[in-house]
Amino acid sequence: MRRGGEGWGRRGGGQRLLKQGTKGMAARLSIALIILVICTLSLFSMVGVTSPSKRVKIVDVNKLWRTANSDGWRPSSAPRSYWPPPPKESNGFLRVRCNGGLNQQRSAICNAVVAARIMNATLVLPELDTNSFWRDESGFPGIYDVEHFIKSLRYDVRIVQSLPEVSSKGKTKKMKSFQIRPPRDAPLSWYTTFALQKMKEHGAIYLTPFSHRLAEEIDEPELQRLRCRVNYHALRFKPHIMKLSSDIVDKLRAEGHFMSIHLRFEMDMLAFAGCVDIFTPEEQQILIKYRKENFAEKELVYRERRLIGKCPLTPEEVGLVLRSMGFDNSTRIYIAAGELFGGDRFMNPFRKMFPRLENHSTVGPSKKLEENTRGLVGSAVDYMVCLLSDIFMPTYDGPSNFANNLMGHRLYYGFRTTIQPDRKALAPIFMDREEGRTTDFEDRVRQVMFNSKFGGPHKRVHPESFYTNSWPDCFCQISPKNPADKCPPDNIMEVLDSQLHNEGSGNSKTTMTSNNLGSTGA
């Protein structure tokens, strides 16, 4: 009995244990099921929420050889409201010295024309600071078509090639001008008050230096369009520069499409940016010395500078970006650049990926081209070839530099494709690669690079420059939703010419009204 009782007791205990085991198993299964559900939901969450933001947008690079979608916009910098010609009598003469490189000078010239317009001043042909930067004596007449410049702006400002001679005490000598250093990014009011007062006192003023001396964002659309007329119509290079550029483009295009790259991997930019750690100790000393001699003293940490996108892309990084996007080694590339710092050590990896590299000295007869493309002329040739290329890619875009102005000109020239690397977004990807973490490298690069407008119309957002993106100020639509975007009349030049003639003859002014507004632009 006892044994049986023990047996029965064991049997009953076994049932209890079975029940407990069943409950425990059920509990464990429930927990496992909950974990499985959570994992599944997490997976779906990653796929449904995270992946779309990280999903690589695939772009057919073959389509990039064509112009970007304009969305019905077309370039137009002609006036759209009453725009009186310059009066016969001006308030005096305006001289300016445009410092910096070719494109910094270019934006300064545009600003000088606007300043002369609002001051009712006669503009003396702008001076180019060619000695300090280029060691080039050619100046404005050696680079630009002076006659075309003056004629193109005849409805806007009066321009003379030099100050007039004046008689004093029986002697004839050049008129003197009062020298002023304008404040950086000065408002229009500075010119119409202080500068104008000095002009009236002295007859002529000389503004020097004249780089970034007028605010870019002006709340007067007609003045912004005047800037575009200067930049994209009046500033035309001399015929021999245009011919040389055209010959290079023809040679490059003889075999199909070609891309141009402004490779800003030069000593001045690297020293300015503080990106020295990738160089040898000897090269670092050269960059540090150059920085101390030319720029304000400031402690710069390479890694920090790179992570915020302040370092120019290396030639190898440019090649990796293009290869990740899908361009192959048959792509023909024109390199616009000065002397690359570090030389072949940095260029060879790029050349291995893309062997069909050219510059203005290698496309044609090198001796002839080399003789004709020194200093400002060489920069002008590079500018035109990059403007006319099917695709343009800048590796660094600072204020008023070569790349910034070119991107603006290509936008105006028919929304031509521009590949603009986001250096800040690319920096951690390249730094991971340098440290051996290469998983999904090309996908990560594509994710950054294909998130771009590629030269289409887009809203200008600070710090983007007006000279980089003059949309919508200098563009119009034939069938606009907003009346302010309507293209000016077909006969706009006739209207302006009539106004100029009437001003000269003293007759009443012809005004642009709704009666003579057409539906298409000029």
Short mmCIF file of N, CA and C in Angstrom, two decimals, residues 382-497:
data_model
loop_
_atom_site.label_atom_id
_atom_site.label_comp_id
_atom_site.label_asym_id
_atom_site.label_seq_id
_atom_site.Cartn_x
_atom_site.Cartn_y
_atom_site.Cartn_z
N ASP A 382 40.01 77.24 -70.30
CA ASP A 382 39.41 76.21 -69.44
C ASP A 382 37.95 76.51 -69.16
N TYR A 383 37.65 77.78 -68.92
CA TYR A 383 36.28 78.19 -68.63
C TYR A 383 35.36 77.83 -69.79
N MET A 384 35.76 78.18 -71.00
CA MET A 384 34.91 77.94 -72.16
C MET A 384 34.75 76.45 -72.46
N VAL A 385 35.83 75.67 -72.32
CA VAL A 385 35.73 74.24 -72.57
C VAL A 385 34.80 73.59 -71.55
N CYS A 386 34.92 74.00 -70.28
CA CYS A 386 34.04 73.46 -69.24
C CYS A 386 32.59 73.89 -69.45
N LEU A 387 32.39 75.12 -69.93
CA LEU A 387 31.04 75.60 -70.21
C LEU A 387 30.38 74.76 -71.29
N LEU A 388 31.14 74.38 -72.32
CA LEU A 388 30.59 73.68 -73.47
C LEU A 388 30.60 72.17 -73.32
N SER A 389 31.22 71.65 -72.27
CA SER A 389 31.28 70.20 -72.10
C SER A 389 29.89 69.63 -71.81
N ASP A 390 29.73 68.34 -72.08
CA ASP A 390 28.42 67.71 -71.87
C ASP A 390 28.11 67.57 -70.38
N ILE A 391 29.12 67.27 -69.59
CA ILE A 391 28.98 67.15 -68.14
C ILE A 391 30.12 67.93 -67.49
N PHE A 392 29.82 68.63 -66.42
CA PHE A 392 30.86 69.34 -65.66
C PHE A 392 30.82 68.87 -64.22
N MET A 393 32.01 68.65 -63.65
CA MET A 393 32.09 68.21 -62.26
C MET A 393 33.13 69.05 -61.53
N PRO A 394 32.71 69.85 -60.54
CA PRO A 394 33.68 70.57 -59.71
C PRO A 394 34.06 69.73 -58.49
N THR A 395 35.30 69.80 -58.06
CA THR A 395 35.70 69.07 -56.86
C THR A 395 35.76 69.98 -55.64
N TYR A 396 35.63 71.27 -55.88
CA TYR A 396 35.58 72.23 -54.77
C TYR A 396 34.86 73.47 -55.27
N ASP A 397 33.92 74.00 -54.49
CA ASP A 397 33.15 75.16 -54.92
C ASP A 397 33.11 76.20 -53.80
N GLY A 398 34.04 77.13 -53.87
CA GLY A 398 34.07 78.22 -52.90
C GLY A 398 33.45 79.47 -53.50
N PRO A 399 33.25 80.53 -52.73
CA PRO A 399 32.60 81.75 -53.21
C PRO A 399 33.33 82.36 -54.42
N SER A 400 32.57 82.63 -55.47
CA SER A 400 33.06 83.32 -56.66
C SER A 400 34.23 82.65 -57.34
N ASN A 401 34.45 81.37 -57.09
CA ASN A 401 35.57 80.74 -57.78
C ASN A 401 35.11 80.16 -59.11
N PHE A 402 36.07 79.52 -59.78
CA PHE A 402 35.86 78.99 -61.11
C PHE A 402 34.61 78.12 -61.19
N ALA A 403 34.49 77.17 -60.26
CA ALA A 403 33.38 76.23 -60.32
C ALA A 403 32.04 76.89 -60.08
N ASN A 404 31.97 77.79 -59.10
CA ASN A 404 30.70 78.44 -58.79
C ASN A 404 30.14 79.20 -59.97
N ASN A 405 30.98 80.00 -60.60
CA ASN A 405 30.53 80.78 -61.75
C ASN A 405 30.15 79.88 -62.92
N LEU A 406 30.92 78.83 -63.11
CA LEU A 406 30.62 77.92 -64.22
C LEU A 406 29.30 77.21 -64.03
N MET A 407 29.01 76.77 -62.82
CA MET A 407 27.73 76.11 -62.57
C MET A 407 26.57 77.04 -62.89
N GLY A 408 26.73 78.32 -62.52
CA GLY A 408 25.69 79.30 -62.84
C GLY A 408 25.54 79.53 -64.33
N HIS A 409 26.68 79.59 -65.02
CA HIS A 409 26.66 79.82 -66.47
C HIS A 409 26.06 78.61 -67.19
N ARG A 410 26.39 77.41 -66.74
CA ARG A 410 25.84 76.20 -67.37
C ARG A 410 24.33 76.10 -67.13
N LEU A 411 23.88 76.55 -65.97
CA LEU A 411 22.45 76.58 -65.69
C LEU A 411 21.76 77.53 -66.68
N TYR A 412 22.37 78.68 -66.87
CA TYR A 412 21.81 79.70 -67.77
C TYR A 412 21.93 79.28 -69.23
N TYR A 413 22.93 78.47 -69.52
CA TYR A 413 23.21 78.07 -70.89
C TYR A 413 22.34 76.90 -71.34
N GLY A 414 21.28 76.61 -70.61
CA GLY A 414 20.34 75.57 -71.02
C GLY A 414 20.31 74.39 -70.09
N PHE A 415 20.54 74.62 -68.78
CA PHE A 415 20.47 73.56 -67.77
C PHE A 415 21.36 72.37 -68.14
N ARG A 416 22.61 72.68 -68.44
CA ARG A 416 23.57 71.65 -68.80
C ARG A 416 23.96 70.86 -67.54
N THR A 417 24.16 69.57 -67.70
CA THR A 417 24.38 68.67 -66.57
C THR A 417 25.62 69.03 -65.76
N THR A 418 25.44 69.13 -64.46
CA THR A 418 26.54 69.32 -63.53
C THR A 418 26.46 68.26 -62.44
N ILE A 419 27.57 67.59 -62.20
CA ILE A 419 27.67 66.61 -61.12
C ILE A 419 28.38 67.30 -59.97
N GLN A 420 27.66 67.54 -58.90
CA GLN A 420 28.22 68.29 -57.78
C GLN A 420 28.35 67.40 -56.54
N PRO A 421 29.56 66.92 -56.24
CA PRO A 421 29.74 66.04 -55.08
C PRO A 421 29.46 66.77 -53.77
N ASP A 422 28.76 66.08 -52.88
CA ASP A 422 28.54 66.60 -51.53
C ASP A 422 29.72 66.11 -50.68
N ARG A 423 30.74 66.94 -50.54
CA ARG A 423 31.97 66.50 -49.87
C ARG A 423 31.72 66.12 -48.41
N LYS A 424 30.82 66.82 -47.76
CA LYS A 424 30.52 66.52 -46.35
C LYS A 424 29.91 65.14 -46.21
N ALA A 425 28.99 64.79 -47.11
CA ALA A 425 28.34 63.48 -47.05
C ALA A 425 29.28 62.36 -47.48
N LEU A 426 30.22 62.68 -48.37
CA LEU A 426 31.16 61.67 -48.86
C LEU A 426 32.31 61.42 -47.89
N ALA A 427 32.64 62.41 -47.07
CA ALA A 427 33.82 62.31 -46.20
C ALA A 427 33.85 61.06 -45.33
N PRO A 428 32.78 60.74 -44.57
CA PRO A 428 32.85 59.53 -43.73
C PRO A 428 32.98 58.25 -44.54
N ILE A 429 32.44 58.25 -45.76
CA ILE A 429 32.54 57.06 -46.62
C ILE A 429 33.99 56.83 -47.02
N PHE A 430 34.67 57.90 -47.42
CA PHE A 430 36.07 57.77 -47.82
C PHE A 430 36.97 57.49 -46.61
N MET A 431 36.64 58.05 -45.47
CA MET A 431 37.44 57.82 -44.27
C MET A 431 37.29 56.37 -43.80
N ASP A 432 36.08 55.82 -43.94
CA ASP A 432 35.89 54.39 -43.64
C ASP A 432 36.74 53.54 -44.56
N ARG A 433 36.77 53.90 -45.83
CA ARG A 433 37.56 53.14 -46.81
C ARG A 433 39.04 53.17 -46.46
N GLU A 434 39.53 54.34 -46.07
CA GLU A 434 40.94 54.47 -45.70
C GLU A 434 41.29 53.58 -44.50
N GLU A 435 40.29 53.35 -43.64
CA GLU A 435 40.52 52.54 -42.44
C GLU A 435 40.12 51.08 -42.64
N GLY A 436 39.90 50.71 -43.91
CA GLY A 436 39.66 49.30 -44.23
C GLY A 436 38.22 48.87 -44.22
N ARG A 437 37.29 49.76 -43.94
CA ARG A 437 35.87 49.40 -43.93
C ARG A 437 35.26 49.74 -45.29
N THR A 438 35.20 48.74 -46.15
CA THR A 438 34.78 48.99 -47.54
C THR A 438 33.43 48.38 -47.89
N THR A 439 32.73 47.80 -46.90
CA THR A 439 31.43 47.18 -47.19
C THR A 439 30.46 48.21 -47.76
N ASP A 440 29.82 47.85 -48.88
CA ASP A 440 28.82 48.71 -49.53
C ASP A 440 29.38 50.08 -49.91
N PHE A 441 30.67 50.15 -50.16
CA PHE A 441 31.30 51.45 -50.48
C PHE A 441 30.62 52.12 -51.67
N GLU A 442 30.50 51.39 -52.78
CA GLU A 442 29.94 52.00 -53.99
C GLU A 442 28.46 52.34 -53.82
N ASP A 443 27.72 51.50 -53.11
CA ASP A 443 26.30 51.81 -52.86
C ASP A 443 26.17 53.10 -52.05
N ARG A 444 27.03 53.26 -51.06
CA ARG A 444 26.98 54.46 -50.21
C ARG A 444 27.33 55.72 -51.02
N VAL A 445 28.31 55.57 -51.92
CA VAL A 445 28.69 56.71 -52.77
C VAL A 445 27.53 57.06 -53.71
N ARG A 446 26.92 56.04 -54.31
CA ARG A 446 25.80 56.29 -55.22
C ARG A 446 24.64 56.96 -54.49
N GLN A 447 24.40 56.52 -53.27
CA GLN A 447 23.30 57.10 -52.50
C GLN A 447 23.48 58.61 -52.33
N VAL A 448 24.73 59.04 -52.15
CA VAL A 448 25.03 60.47 -52.02
C VAL A 448 24.95 61.16 -53.37
N MET A 449 25.58 60.58 -54.38
CA MET A 449 25.74 61.25 -55.67
C MET A 449 24.44 61.34 -56.47
N PHE A 450 23.55 60.35 -56.34
CA PHE A 450 22.33 60.38 -57.13
C PHE A 450 21.23 61.19 -56.47
N ASN A 451 21.52 61.74 -55.31
CA ASN A 451 20.57 62.65 -54.67
C ASN A 451 20.92 64.08 -55.07
N SER A 452 20.76 64.37 -56.36
CA SER A 452 21.21 65.65 -56.92
C SER A 452 20.28 66.11 -58.03
N LYS A 453 20.30 67.42 -58.28
CA LYS A 453 19.48 68.00 -59.36
C LYS A 453 20.16 67.87 -60.71
N PHE A 454 21.49 67.66 -60.72
CA PHE A 454 22.26 67.52 -61.94
C PHE A 454 22.08 68.71 -62.91
N GLY A 455 21.88 69.89 -62.37
CA GLY A 455 21.81 71.06 -63.23
C GLY A 455 20.42 71.56 -63.54
N GLY A 456 19.40 70.97 -62.96
CA GLY A 456 18.04 71.44 -63.20
C GLY A 456 17.71 72.64 -62.34
N PRO A 457 16.60 73.34 -62.63
CA PRO A 457 16.21 74.50 -61.83
C PRO A 457 15.91 74.10 -60.39
N HIS A 458 16.45 74.86 -59.46
CA HIS A 458 16.21 74.58 -58.04
C HIS A 458 16.35 75.87 -57.25
N LYS A 459 15.67 75.92 -56.13
CA LYS A 459 15.66 77.13 -55.31
C LYS A 459 17.04 77.41 -54.73
N ARG A 460 17.42 78.66 -54.75
CA ARG A 460 18.71 79.07 -54.19
C ARG A 460 18.61 79.15 -52.67
N VAL A 461 19.46 78.42 -52.00
CA VAL A 461 19.45 78.40 -50.54
C VAL A 461 20.84 78.75 -50.04
N HIS A 462 20.92 79.67 -49.09
CA HIS A 462 22.21 80.07 -48.53
C HIS A 462 22.96 78.84 -48.04
N PRO A 463 24.27 78.71 -48.31
CA PRO A 463 25.16 79.74 -48.84
C PRO A 463 25.35 79.72 -50.35
N GLU A 464 24.45 79.09 -51.09
CA GLU A 464 24.59 79.07 -52.55
C GLU A 464 24.57 80.50 -53.09
N SER A 465 25.51 80.78 -53.97
CA SER A 465 25.68 82.13 -54.50
C SER A 465 24.71 82.43 -55.64
N PHE A 466 24.37 83.71 -55.79
CA PHE A 466 23.56 84.13 -56.93
C PHE A 466 24.28 83.80 -58.23
N TYR A 467 25.61 83.91 -58.22
CA TYR A 467 26.38 83.63 -59.44
C TYR A 467 26.43 82.13 -59.74
N THR A 468 26.06 81.30 -58.79
CA THR A 468 25.97 79.86 -59.00
C THR A 468 24.57 79.46 -59.44
N ASN A 469 23.59 80.20 -58.99
CA ASN A 469 22.20 79.85 -59.29
C ASN A 469 21.35 81.11 -59.36
N SER A 470 21.14 81.60 -60.55
CA SER A 470 20.35 82.81 -60.74
C SER A 470 18.88 82.50 -61.06
N TRP A 471 18.47 81.27 -60.77
CA TRP A 471 17.06 80.89 -60.96
C TRP A 471 16.27 81.28 -59.71
N PRO A 472 15.07 81.86 -59.85
CA PRO A 472 14.35 82.13 -61.11
C PRO A 472 14.58 83.55 -61.65
N ASP A 473 15.41 84.34 -60.97
CA ASP A 473 15.59 85.75 -61.32
C ASP A 473 15.87 85.97 -62.81
N CYS A 474 16.77 85.16 -63.37
CA CYS A 474 17.20 85.35 -64.75
C CYS A 474 16.64 84.28 -65.70
N PHE A 475 15.44 83.82 -65.37
CA PHE A 475 14.76 82.82 -66.20
C PHE A 475 13.29 83.22 -66.35
N CYS A 476 12.63 82.65 -67.32
CA CYS A 476 11.21 82.96 -67.52
C CYS A 476 10.49 81.74 -68.08
N GLN A 477 9.18 81.81 -68.11
CA GLN A 477 8.36 80.74 -68.68
C GLN A 477 7.41 81.32 -69.72
N ILE A 478 7.25 80.61 -70.81
CA ILE A 478 6.36 81.07 -71.88
C ILE A 478 4.91 80.98 -71.42
N SER A 479 4.57 79.91 -70.70
CA SER A 479 3.22 79.76 -70.16
C SER A 479 3.31 79.63 -68.64
N PRO A 480 3.51 80.75 -67.98
CA PRO A 480 3.75 80.70 -66.53
C PRO A 480 2.48 80.60 -65.70
N LYS A 481 2.61 80.00 -64.52
CA LYS A 481 1.52 80.01 -63.55
C LYS A 481 1.51 81.35 -62.81
N ASN A 482 2.70 81.88 -62.60
CA ASN A 482 2.86 83.17 -61.93
C ASN A 482 3.16 84.24 -62.98
N PRO A 483 2.36 85.30 -63.09
CA PRO A 483 2.59 86.34 -64.10
C PRO A 483 3.99 86.95 -64.03
N ALA A 484 4.59 86.95 -62.83
CA ALA A 484 5.93 87.53 -62.67
C ALA A 484 6.99 86.74 -63.42
N ASP A 485 6.67 85.47 -63.77
CA ASP A 485 7.63 84.61 -64.46
C ASP A 485 7.45 84.65 -65.98
N LYS A 486 6.57 85.51 -66.45
CA LYS A 486 6.30 85.59 -67.88
C LYS A 486 7.51 86.14 -68.63
N CYS A 487 7.79 85.57 -69.79
CA CYS A 487 8.92 86.03 -70.59
C CYS A 487 8.67 87.43 -71.13
N PRO A 488 9.73 88.23 -71.29
CA PRO A 488 9.59 89.60 -71.82
C PRO A 488 9.18 89.57 -73.29
N PRO A 489 8.86 90.72 -73.85
CA PRO A 489 8.35 90.75 -75.24
C PRO A 489 9.41 90.39 -76.27
N ASP A 490 8.93 89.96 -77.43
CA ASP A 490 9.84 89.65 -78.53
C ASP A 490 10.59 90.90 -79.00
N ASN A 491 9.93 92.05 -78.89
CA ASN A 491 10.52 93.28 -79.41
C ASN A 491 11.25 94.09 -78.34
N ILE A 492 11.73 93.40 -77.31
CA ILE A 492 12.34 94.10 -76.19
C ILE A 492 13.53 94.96 -76.63
N MET A 493 14.35 94.46 -77.56
CA MET A 493 15.52 95.23 -78.00
C MET A 493 15.09 96.48 -78.76
N GLU A 494 14.02 96.38 -79.52
CA GLU A 494 13.51 97.56 -80.23
C GLU A 494 13.03 98.62 -79.25
N VAL A 495 12.35 98.16 -78.19
CA VAL A 495 11.85 99.08 -77.17
C VAL A 495 13.00 99.79 -76.48
N LEU A 496 14.02 99.03 -76.09
CA LEU A 496 15.17 99.62 -75.41
C LEU A 496 15.92 100.57 -76.33
N ASP A 497 16.03 100.19 -77.59
CA ASP A 497 16.73 101.04 -78.56
C ASP A 497 15.97 102.35 -78.77
#
